[in-house]
Amino acid sequence: MDLSYSQEHEDFRQEVQNFLSDNWPLEGAEAELPRQEQDARFRERAIERGYLARPIPRKYGGSEQTPEVLKGTIIREEFGRVGAPRDPGVPHAQIVPTLLSHGSEWQKERLIPPTLRGRLLWCQGYSEPGSGSDLASVQTRAERVGDEWVINGQKIWTSDAHEAEMMYLLCRTDPDAPKHAGMSYLLLRMDQPGVEVRPLEQMDGGAHFSEVFFDDARTPADHIVGKRGEGWIVSRSTLHAERNVVGNVTLVRRHLDSLLRLARVSVRDGRPAIADPLVRQRLVELEGYVTAQEYSAYRQLTCDARGENPGPGVIMNKLVSTNIAQMAAKIGLDLIGEKGLSAPIGGRFGAAPETGAGWVARYMAARSTAIAGGTSNIQRNIIGERGLGLPRDFAAQRHK
Ligand SMILES: Cc1cc2nc3c(=O)[nH]c(=O)nc-3n(C[C@H](O)[C@H](O)[C@H](O)COP(=O)(O)OP(=O)(O)OC[C@H]3O[C@@H](n4cnc5c(N)ncnc54)[C@H](O)[C@@H]3O)c2cc1C
């Protein structure tokens, strides 16, 4: 493990900092534009300078840089520090690599550039009321009629469906084929009469995901990614991308720092909570997990930078970081005590800790990130089977 940056990388960091201070936030008339347009304009400049969409070829709207793990890390750190927009969120991180690996030429040329800038918004149509972890059991049907696919069925838990212009979805196109072989991966416009989006109210009061109903929804025949019946293989690249995003390990240190601030200002039995031995014990235990995860991330980074295989730690990132987030949120909730009953649940990182703002929301969010993109139990199966070489999950085999 090598924790230092070379002079070349420190120079690069300075270059990124200069770019950011010249370009973010936008100024003058541009600062009055809607936020989505501001983000898109900034991304355009960042791609032009080679800071975003780095591995994506220029002909597909990327900046086509030679892969360089440490430069990518510096960009993430510096953009994160000033809150500048990076790549536009989870669906982008899924659909772009999927199209690059399996898409046709027109799909790559027309769909990837606006997606990279955040001008084309997507949602993921995988889960259904009867299929979540067991994704291969999807029942939504797509039938080929002339030059179109005609889609009937229902998806659920579709994040941002109410804002998205396009959905990528798994449909059953060959009901008589074995379940993994009978699915296809389609692209669909959301603004059409056959698509109905019904937002679901969440326990935190938001409505970020929806049920989506298809009643003879239509999409052109060439809006299939890969061949008919290859949906399972194509969807694997999408899920892999999602795990990498959700498993972002840098978040865990922010959880701990934020909790330490809260423990310093919260009062227990007339003294700061951080002076209470029982609170300290829980914080120290959490710090142990956070530090171990950070070092694991540094080791993975070093291996990546040297072109070596980073080993099974990579498939543990999501489980470990979501466990840490849940542990931190539980301590935070205990520290704010009865303030949790009146705390504004929309609060974010950086909110004044003594108000308790953000901890109720964080507690709820920590539960949902442990489910989204593959539940913790499914992560454990993956670690056991692929990481440790244990036999396949008995229950999963039985249901095949
Ligand atoms: C915040 C959030 C956003 C989401 N966004 C989207 C989205 O945009 N698009 C989309 O398609 N879906 C989305 N989902 C849905 C998510 O992918 C599913 O909820 C998830 O895959 C679990 O499926 P399920 O809810 O059907 O639970 P189930 O699969 O029914 O699981 C129920 C329980 O059984 C356990 N279990 C199931 N199978 C096994 C097994 N083989 N071994 C051990 N334990 C098992 C699970 O761990 C879980 O505890 C989102 C979910 C959340 C929470």
Short mmCIF file of C-alpha atoms and ligand atoms in Angstrom, two decimals:
data_model
loop_
_atom_site.label_atom_id
_atom_site.label_comp_id
_atom_site.label_asym_id
_atom_site.label_seq_id
_atom_site.Cartn_x
_atom_site.Cartn_y
_atom_site.Cartn_z
CA MET A 1 0.00 0.00 0.00
CA ASP A 2 1.34 3.41 -0.96
CA LEU A 3 -0.48 6.39 0.58
CA SER A 4 1.54 9.23 -0.94
CA TYR A 5 0.89 11.16 -4.15
CA SER A 6 3.79 11.87 -6.52
CA GLN A 7 4.75 15.47 -7.45
CA GLU A 8 3.14 14.88 -10.84
CA HIS A 9 -0.14 14.05 -9.11
CA GLU A 10 0.11 17.01 -6.74
CA ASP A 11 0.57 19.25 -9.82
CA PHE A 12 -2.47 17.64 -11.37
CA ARG A 13 -4.45 18.35 -8.18
CA GLN A 14 -3.47 22.02 -8.43
CA GLU A 15 -4.60 22.08 -12.06
CA VAL A 16 -8.00 20.64 -11.10
CA GLN A 17 -8.35 23.15 -8.26
CA ASN A 18 -7.61 26.03 -10.67
CA PHE A 19 -10.19 24.73 -13.13
CA LEU A 20 -12.79 24.52 -10.37
CA SER A 21 -12.16 27.98 -9.01
CA ASP A 22 -12.59 29.39 -12.56
CA ASN A 23 -15.67 27.35 -13.46
CA TRP A 24 -17.75 26.42 -10.40
CA PRO A 25 -20.19 27.73 -9.36
CA LEU A 26 -21.37 29.31 -12.61
CA GLU A 27 -21.57 33.09 -12.54
CA GLY A 28 -23.55 35.95 -14.12
CA ALA A 29 -26.55 35.06 -16.29
CA GLU A 30 -25.64 31.36 -16.19
CA ALA A 31 -26.15 31.32 -12.42
CA GLU A 32 -29.84 32.13 -13.05
CA LEU A 33 -30.41 29.06 -15.22
CA PRO A 34 -32.30 26.01 -13.86
CA ARG A 35 -29.97 23.79 -11.80
CA GLN A 36 -30.08 20.92 -14.30
CA GLU A 37 -28.90 23.23 -17.10
CA GLN A 38 -26.14 24.72 -14.91
CA ASP A 39 -24.90 21.22 -14.12
CA ALA A 40 -25.01 20.23 -17.80
CA ARG A 41 -23.00 23.31 -18.84
CA PHE A 42 -20.39 22.70 -16.17
CA ARG A 43 -20.10 19.02 -17.15
CA GLU A 44 -19.62 20.06 -20.77
CA ARG A 45 -16.56 22.11 -19.75
CA ALA A 46 -15.25 19.43 -17.40
CA ILE A 47 -15.51 16.81 -20.14
CA GLU A 48 -13.75 19.17 -22.55
CA ARG A 49 -10.85 19.48 -20.03
CA GLY A 50 -10.69 15.71 -19.57
CA TYR A 51 -11.99 15.62 -15.99
CA LEU A 52 -15.31 13.82 -16.48
CA ALA A 53 -16.39 10.88 -18.67
CA ARG A 54 -12.68 10.04 -18.81
CA PRO A 55 -12.72 6.53 -20.25
CA ILE A 56 -15.50 7.27 -22.79
CA PRO A 57 -14.43 7.75 -26.44
CA ARG A 58 -14.81 11.28 -27.84
CA LYS A 59 -17.11 10.07 -30.60
CA TYR A 60 -19.59 9.08 -27.88
CA GLY A 61 -19.27 12.41 -26.07
CA GLY A 62 -16.58 11.48 -23.54
CA SER A 63 -13.11 12.91 -22.96
CA GLU A 64 -11.16 9.77 -23.94
CA GLN A 65 -8.36 9.96 -21.40
CA THR A 66 -5.88 7.19 -20.73
CA PRO A 67 -7.20 5.36 -17.65
CA GLU A 68 -5.39 6.65 -14.55
CA VAL A 69 -6.83 5.56 -11.23
CA LEU A 70 -5.03 8.18 -9.12
CA LYS A 71 -6.05 11.08 -11.36
CA GLY A 72 -9.63 9.83 -11.21
CA THR A 73 -9.40 9.78 -7.41
CA ILE A 74 -7.98 13.32 -7.25
CA ILE A 75 -10.80 14.59 -9.49
CA ARG A 76 -13.41 12.89 -7.29
CA GLU A 77 -11.85 14.38 -4.15
CA GLU A 78 -11.55 17.93 -5.52
CA PHE A 79 -14.96 18.03 -7.20
CA GLY A 80 -16.50 16.59 -4.00
CA ARG A 81 -14.74 19.22 -1.86
CA VAL A 82 -16.42 22.15 -3.66
CA GLY A 83 -19.71 20.35 -4.43
CA ALA A 84 -19.21 20.52 -8.21
CA PRO A 85 -21.38 18.18 -10.32
CA ARG A 86 -19.76 14.96 -11.37
CA ASP A 87 -21.36 12.19 -13.41
CA PRO A 88 -25.13 12.44 -13.23
CA GLY A 89 -26.11 9.73 -10.75
CA VAL A 90 -26.81 6.02 -10.53
CA PRO A 91 -28.85 5.40 -13.71
CA HIS A 92 -26.17 7.17 -15.76
CA ALA A 93 -23.48 5.02 -14.16
CA GLN A 94 -25.46 1.95 -15.19
CA ILE A 95 -26.69 2.71 -18.69
CA VAL A 96 -23.49 4.20 -20.12
CA PRO A 97 -21.25 1.15 -19.52
CA THR A 98 -24.09 -1.12 -20.60
CA LEU A 99 -24.50 0.70 -23.92
CA LEU A 100 -20.74 0.79 -24.42
CA SER A 101 -20.51 -2.99 -23.97
CA HIS A 102 -23.69 -4.15 -25.67
CA GLY A 103 -25.31 -1.21 -27.50
CA SER A 104 -25.56 -0.73 -31.27
CA GLU A 105 -23.67 2.11 -32.94
CA TRP A 106 -26.69 4.44 -33.19
CA GLN A 107 -27.49 3.85 -29.50
CA LYS A 108 -23.96 4.81 -28.46
CA GLU A 109 -23.77 7.89 -30.70
CA ARG A 110 -27.22 9.28 -29.95
CA LEU A 111 -27.84 8.29 -26.34
CA ILE A 112 -24.50 8.41 -24.52
CA PRO A 113 -23.50 12.10 -25.11
CA PRO A 114 -26.66 13.68 -23.62
CA THR A 115 -26.66 11.09 -20.80
CA LEU A 116 -23.11 12.04 -19.81
CA ARG A 117 -24.08 15.71 -19.52
CA GLY A 118 -27.27 15.00 -17.56
CA ARG A 119 -29.49 16.21 -20.41
CA LEU A 120 -31.13 12.82 -20.93
CA LEU A 121 -32.49 11.35 -17.69
CA TRP A 122 -33.02 7.61 -17.20
CA CYS A 123 -34.70 5.24 -14.79
CA GLN A 124 -34.14 1.55 -14.21
CA GLY A 125 -37.07 -0.84 -14.76
CA TYR A 126 -35.94 -4.09 -13.21
CA SER A 127 -37.88 -4.86 -10.00
CA GLU A 128 -41.47 -6.06 -10.09
CA PRO A 129 -43.88 -6.91 -7.27
CA GLY A 130 -42.83 -10.59 -7.59
CA SER A 131 -39.16 -10.15 -8.53
CA GLY A 132 -36.46 -8.22 -6.76
CA SER A 133 -33.50 -10.33 -5.65
CA ASP A 134 -34.63 -13.03 -8.05
CA LEU A 135 -34.54 -10.75 -11.05
CA ALA A 136 -34.69 -13.57 -13.58
CA SER A 137 -38.36 -14.09 -12.68
CA VAL A 138 -39.62 -10.81 -14.25
CA GLN A 139 -43.08 -11.13 -15.78
CA THR A 140 -43.48 -7.88 -17.75
CA ARG A 141 -44.02 -9.02 -21.36
CA ALA A 142 -42.76 -7.47 -24.59
CA GLU A 143 -44.18 -8.77 -27.86
CA ARG A 144 -42.78 -7.97 -31.28
CA VAL A 145 -45.55 -6.48 -33.45
CA GLY A 146 -44.29 -5.21 -36.82
CA ASP A 147 -41.52 -2.68 -36.23
CA GLU A 148 -42.24 -2.27 -32.54
CA TRP A 149 -42.15 -3.95 -29.17
CA VAL A 150 -45.47 -3.78 -27.33
CA ILE A 151 -45.06 -3.90 -23.56
CA ASN A 152 -47.53 -4.93 -20.86
CA GLY A 153 -46.95 -5.42 -17.15
CA GLN A 154 -45.67 -3.55 -14.10
CA LYS A 155 -42.44 -2.40 -12.49
CA ILE A 156 -42.02 -1.18 -8.93
CA TRP A 157 -39.52 0.83 -6.82
CA THR A 158 -38.46 2.68 -9.99
CA SER A 159 -36.28 5.55 -8.72
CA ASP A 160 -36.87 8.93 -10.37
CA ALA A 161 -39.44 7.49 -12.81
CA HIS A 162 -41.46 10.72 -12.49
CA GLU A 163 -38.55 12.77 -13.92
CA ALA A 164 -36.94 10.32 -16.32
CA GLU A 165 -37.35 10.64 -20.06
CA MET A 166 -36.19 7.10 -20.80
CA MET A 167 -36.31 3.75 -19.03
CA TYR A 168 -34.07 0.73 -19.55
CA LEU A 169 -36.02 -2.35 -18.63
CA LEU A 170 -35.98 -6.11 -18.52
CA CYS A 171 -38.93 -7.78 -20.24
CA ARG A 172 -39.91 -11.35 -20.98
CA THR A 173 -39.84 -11.72 -24.77
CA ASP A 174 -39.85 -15.53 -25.00
CA PRO A 175 -42.14 -16.89 -22.29
CA ASP A 176 -41.49 -20.51 -23.27
CA ALA A 177 -37.68 -20.26 -23.01
CA PRO A 178 -35.88 -21.08 -19.70
CA LYS A 179 -36.26 -18.06 -17.40
CA HIS A 180 -32.73 -16.61 -17.81
CA ALA A 181 -32.87 -17.05 -21.60
CA GLY A 182 -36.34 -15.60 -22.24
CA MET A 183 -35.63 -11.96 -21.36
CA SER A 184 -34.57 -8.93 -23.40
CA TYR A 185 -33.22 -5.51 -22.45
CA LEU A 186 -35.26 -2.68 -23.97
CA LEU A 187 -35.13 1.13 -24.01
CA LEU A 188 -38.42 3.00 -23.74
CA ARG A 189 -39.63 6.61 -23.87
CA MET A 190 -41.60 7.42 -20.71
CA ASP A 191 -43.84 10.18 -22.16
CA GLN A 192 -46.38 8.06 -23.99
CA PRO A 193 -50.00 7.06 -23.32
CA GLY A 194 -49.17 3.41 -22.51
CA VAL A 195 -46.93 4.34 -19.54
CA GLU A 196 -48.44 5.36 -16.20
CA VAL A 197 -46.20 6.46 -13.32
CA ARG A 198 -47.69 6.31 -9.80
CA PRO A 199 -45.33 7.76 -7.16
CA LEU A 200 -44.99 5.78 -3.91
CA GLU A 201 -44.88 7.74 -0.70
CA GLN A 202 -41.81 6.82 1.38
CA MET A 203 -41.54 6.65 5.15
CA ASP A 204 -39.39 9.81 5.08
CA GLY A 205 -42.17 11.74 3.35
CA GLY A 206 -40.47 11.85 -0.06
CA ALA A 207 -41.73 10.17 -3.23
CA HIS A 208 -38.58 9.40 -5.19
CA PHE A 209 -39.66 6.08 -6.53
CA SER A 210 -42.78 4.86 -8.25
CA GLU A 211 -44.84 2.03 -9.59
CA VAL A 212 -44.82 2.06 -13.39
CA PHE A 213 -47.64 0.39 -15.35
CA PHE A 214 -47.40 -0.56 -19.03
CA ASP A 215 -50.58 -0.92 -21.03
CA ASP A 216 -49.60 -1.52 -24.66
CA ALA A 217 -46.60 0.79 -24.25
CA ARG A 218 -44.55 0.90 -27.44
CA THR A 219 -40.91 1.18 -28.39
CA PRO A 220 -39.23 0.82 -31.82
CA ALA A 221 -37.75 -2.58 -32.65
CA ASP A 222 -34.20 -1.19 -32.68
CA HIS A 223 -34.53 -0.04 -29.03
CA ILE A 224 -33.28 -3.43 -27.86
CA VAL A 225 -29.78 -3.62 -26.30
CA GLY A 226 -27.98 -6.81 -27.32
CA LYS A 227 -30.00 -9.51 -29.07
CA ARG A 228 -33.44 -10.85 -28.23
CA GLY A 229 -33.09 -13.26 -25.30
CA GLU A 230 -29.78 -11.70 -24.11
CA GLY A 231 -31.41 -9.46 -21.46
CA TRP A 232 -29.93 -11.40 -18.57
CA ILE A 233 -26.34 -11.05 -19.83
CA VAL A 234 -26.81 -7.35 -20.68
CA SER A 235 -28.36 -6.58 -17.27
CA ARG A 236 -25.31 -8.05 -15.48
CA SER A 237 -23.13 -5.12 -16.60
CA THR A 238 -25.77 -2.69 -15.31
CA LEU A 239 -25.88 -4.27 -11.86
CA HIS A 240 -22.12 -4.40 -11.57
CA ALA A 241 -21.96 -0.64 -12.21
CA GLU A 242 -24.61 -0.01 -9.56
CA ARG A 243 -22.71 -1.95 -6.90
CA ASN A 244 -19.58 0.09 -7.55
CA VAL A 245 -21.47 3.34 -7.13
CA VAL A 246 -23.40 2.43 -4.01
CA GLY A 247 -20.25 0.98 -2.45
CA ASN A 248 -18.52 4.36 -2.55
CA VAL A 249 -16.25 4.05 0.45
CA THR A 250 -15.41 7.71 0.89
CA LEU A 251 -18.83 8.28 2.41
CA VAL A 252 -18.03 6.26 5.52
CA ARG A 253 -15.55 8.82 6.92
CA ARG A 254 -18.16 11.57 6.46
CA HIS A 255 -20.63 9.54 8.51
CA LEU A 256 -18.11 9.26 11.36
CA ASP A 257 -17.03 12.94 11.25
CA SER A 258 -20.61 14.06 11.31
CA LEU A 259 -21.36 11.77 14.23
CA LEU A 260 -18.35 13.08 16.19
CA ARG A 261 -19.63 16.63 15.73
CA LEU A 262 -23.00 15.55 17.04
CA ALA A 263 -21.48 13.74 20.05
CA ARG A 264 -19.54 16.92 20.98
CA VAL A 265 -22.61 19.15 21.05
CA SER A 266 -25.17 16.68 22.45
CA VAL A 267 -25.58 16.75 26.21
CA ARG A 268 -26.02 13.65 28.39
CA ASP A 269 -26.38 13.87 32.18
CA GLY A 270 -25.11 17.45 32.08
CA ARG A 271 -21.92 16.78 30.05
CA PRO A 272 -21.07 16.39 26.35
CA ALA A 273 -22.17 12.97 25.10
CA ILE A 274 -18.63 12.33 23.82
CA ALA A 275 -17.46 12.19 27.47
CA ASP A 276 -19.85 9.30 28.25
CA PRO A 277 -17.87 6.00 28.30
CA LEU A 278 -20.71 4.04 26.70
CA VAL A 279 -21.00 6.53 23.84
CA ARG A 280 -17.21 6.58 23.42
CA GLN A 281 -17.16 2.79 23.22
CA ARG A 282 -19.70 2.80 20.37
CA LEU A 283 -17.81 5.58 18.55
CA VAL A 284 -14.49 3.78 18.88
CA GLU A 285 -16.00 0.57 17.55
CA LEU A 286 -17.40 2.49 14.59
CA GLU A 287 -14.05 4.21 13.98
CA GLY A 288 -12.44 0.75 13.85
CA TYR A 289 -14.78 -0.31 11.04
CA VAL A 290 -14.36 3.00 9.20
CA THR A 291 -10.54 2.85 9.35
CA ALA A 292 -10.47 -0.79 8.25
CA GLN A 293 -12.72 0.03 5.29
CA GLU A 294 -10.61 3.03 4.33
CA TYR A 295 -7.42 0.95 4.35
CA SER A 296 -9.16 -1.74 2.33
CA ALA A 297 -10.11 0.99 -0.18
CA TYR A 298 -6.51 2.30 -0.29
CA ARG A 299 -5.28 -1.23 -0.94
CA GLN A 300 -7.80 -1.67 -3.77
CA LEU A 301 -6.75 1.69 -5.20
CA THR A 302 -3.05 0.81 -5.06
CA CYS A 303 -3.71 -2.52 -6.79
CA ASP A 304 -5.79 -0.79 -9.48
CA ALA A 305 -3.06 1.81 -10.04
CA ARG A 306 -0.47 -0.96 -10.44
CA GLY A 307 -2.71 -2.99 -12.73
CA GLU A 308 -2.96 -5.80 -10.15
CA ASN A 309 -6.09 -7.70 -9.17
CA PRO A 310 -7.49 -5.99 -6.06
CA GLY A 311 -8.97 -9.28 -4.80
CA PRO A 312 -12.29 -10.01 -3.09
CA GLY A 313 -12.35 -6.72 -1.09
CA VAL A 314 -14.11 -5.10 -4.05
CA ILE A 315 -17.22 -7.25 -3.71
CA MET A 316 -17.36 -6.45 0.02
CA ASN A 317 -17.48 -2.66 -0.42
CA LYS A 318 -21.23 -2.34 -0.67
CA LEU A 319 -22.04 -4.57 2.31
CA VAL A 320 -19.39 -3.02 4.55
CA SER A 321 -20.13 0.62 3.72
CA THR A 322 -23.91 0.21 4.06
CA ASN A 323 -23.41 -1.63 7.39
CA ILE A 324 -21.25 1.25 8.63
CA ALA A 325 -23.83 3.80 7.49
CA GLN A 326 -26.55 1.92 9.41
CA MET A 327 -24.38 1.68 12.53
CA ALA A 328 -23.57 5.42 12.41
CA ALA A 329 -27.20 6.36 11.81
CA LYS A 330 -28.34 4.27 14.79
CA ILE A 331 -25.82 5.98 17.10
CA GLY A 332 -26.88 9.38 15.71
CA LEU A 333 -30.53 8.63 16.33
CA ASP A 334 -29.77 7.54 19.91
CA LEU A 335 -27.77 10.73 20.51
CA ILE A 336 -30.50 13.09 19.36
CA GLY A 337 -32.98 11.19 21.56
CA GLU A 338 -36.43 12.75 21.73
CA LYS A 339 -35.32 15.57 19.40
CA GLY A 340 -35.79 12.94 16.68
CA LEU A 341 -39.54 13.29 17.08
CA SER A 342 -39.46 16.91 15.93
CA ALA A 343 -36.26 17.00 13.83
CA PRO A 344 -36.74 18.10 10.22
CA ILE A 345 -36.19 14.90 8.30
CA GLY A 346 -35.04 16.65 5.15
CA GLY A 347 -31.75 17.84 6.79
CA ARG A 348 -28.43 17.02 5.16
CA PHE A 349 -24.76 16.57 6.03
CA GLY A 350 -23.40 19.80 7.40
CA ALA A 351 -26.68 20.84 9.08
CA ALA A 352 -26.23 22.23 12.61
CA PRO A 353 -25.78 18.99 14.61
CA GLU A 354 -27.49 20.23 17.76
CA THR A 355 -30.80 20.48 15.89
CA GLY A 356 -30.73 16.77 15.17
CA ALA A 357 -31.44 17.67 11.53
CA GLY A 358 -30.59 14.96 9.10
CA TRP A 359 -30.24 12.03 11.51
CA VAL A 360 -33.78 10.73 11.11
CA ALA A 361 -33.44 10.97 7.32
CA ARG A 362 -30.02 9.33 7.47
CA TYR A 363 -31.38 6.49 9.58
CA MET A 364 -34.09 5.82 7.02
CA ALA A 365 -31.74 6.28 4.04
CA ALA A 366 -29.24 3.84 5.57
CA ARG A 367 -31.96 1.17 5.56
CA SER A 368 -32.82 1.78 1.92
CA THR A 369 -29.23 1.76 0.58
CA ALA A 370 -28.79 -1.64 2.24
CA ILE A 371 -31.63 -2.90 -0.02
CA ALA A 372 -31.14 -0.95 -3.28
CA GLY A 373 -28.84 -2.50 -5.88
CA GLY A 374 -28.88 -5.93 -4.19
CA THR A 375 -29.74 -6.54 -0.54
CA SER A 376 -27.18 -7.23 2.17
CA ASN A 377 -28.11 -10.92 2.20
CA ILE A 378 -27.54 -11.13 -1.54
CA GLN A 379 -24.16 -9.38 -1.05
CA ARG A 380 -23.27 -12.03 1.55
CA ASN A 381 -24.15 -14.77 -0.93
CA ILE A 382 -21.92 -13.12 -3.55
CA ILE A 383 -19.02 -12.79 -1.10
CA GLY A 384 -19.44 -16.40 0.01
CA GLU A 385 -19.73 -17.85 -3.46
CA ARG A 386 -17.44 -15.68 -5.59
CA GLY A 387 -15.04 -14.46 -2.92
CA LEU A 388 -14.68 -17.50 -0.67
CA GLY A 389 -15.57 -20.24 -3.17
CA LEU A 390 -18.40 -21.65 -1.02
CA PRO A 391 -21.08 -23.81 -2.70
CA ARG A 392 -24.02 -21.96 -4.33
CA ASP A 393 -26.83 -20.80 -2.06
CA PHE A 394 -29.09 -23.80 -1.47
CA ALA A 395 -32.34 -21.79 -1.49
CA ALA A 396 -31.44 -20.06 -4.76
CA GLN A 397 -30.74 -23.40 -6.47
CA ARG A 398 -34.00 -24.89 -5.24
CA HIS A 399 -36.00 -22.06 -6.87
CA LYS A 400 -34.33 -22.32 -10.29
C1 LIG B 1 -34.00 3.21 -2.36
C2 LIG B 1 -34.32 2.14 -3.36
C3 LIG B 1 -34.26 2.43 -4.71
C4 LIG B 1 -34.57 1.43 -5.64
N1 LIG B 1 -34.54 1.77 -6.97
C5 LIG B 1 -34.86 0.82 -7.89
C6 LIG B 1 -34.90 1.18 -9.29
O1 LIG B 1 -34.65 2.32 -9.68
N2 LIG B 1 -35.24 0.22 -10.18
C7 LIG B 1 -35.52 -1.07 -9.81
O2 LIG B 1 -35.77 -1.89 -10.66
N3 LIG B 1 -35.51 -1.43 -8.47
C8 LIG B 1 -35.20 -0.51 -7.52
N4 LIG B 1 -35.20 -0.84 -6.19
C9 LIG B 1 -35.63 -2.18 -5.78
C10 LIG B 1 -34.48 -3.07 -5.30
O3 LIG B 1 -33.65 -3.44 -6.38
C11 LIG B 1 -35.15 -4.29 -4.63
O4 LIG B 1 -35.89 -3.83 -3.53
C12 LIG B 1 -34.09 -5.29 -4.17
O5 LIG B 1 -33.47 -5.91 -5.26
C13 LIG B 1 -34.74 -6.37 -3.27
O6 LIG B 1 -35.85 -6.93 -3.89
P1 LIG B 1 -37.25 -7.06 -3.12
O7 LIG B 1 -37.59 -5.73 -2.56
O8 LIG B 1 -38.21 -7.68 -4.07
O9 LIG B 1 -36.96 -8.03 -1.89
P2 LIG B 1 -36.85 -9.60 -1.94
O10 LIG B 1 -35.98 -10.02 -3.07
O11 LIG B 1 -38.22 -10.18 -1.88
O12 LIG B 1 -36.10 -9.90 -0.58
C14 LIG B 1 -36.75 -9.92 0.69
C15 LIG B 1 -35.75 -10.40 1.73
O13 LIG B 1 -35.33 -11.75 1.40
C16 LIG B 1 -33.91 -11.80 1.30
N5 LIG B 1 -33.53 -12.74 0.23
C17 LIG B 1 -34.08 -12.82 -1.00
N6 LIG B 1 -33.45 -13.77 -1.73
C18 LIG B 1 -32.46 -14.27 -0.95
C19 LIG B 1 -31.45 -15.27 -1.14
N7 LIG B 1 -31.32 -15.94 -2.30
N8 LIG B 1 -30.60 -15.51 -0.11
C20 LIG B 1 -30.71 -14.84 1.06
N9 LIG B 1 -31.65 -13.89 1.31
C21 LIG B 1 -32.51 -13.60 0.30
C22 LIG B 1 -33.47 -10.39 0.96
O14 LIG B 1 -32.14 -10.14 1.41
C23 LIG B 1 -34.47 -9.55 1.77
O15 LIG B 1 -34.04 -9.43 3.08
C24 LIG B 1 -34.90 0.12 -5.23
C25 LIG B 1 -34.96 -0.17 -3.86
C26 LIG B 1 -34.67 0.82 -2.93
C27 LIG B 1 -34.75 0.48 -1.48
#
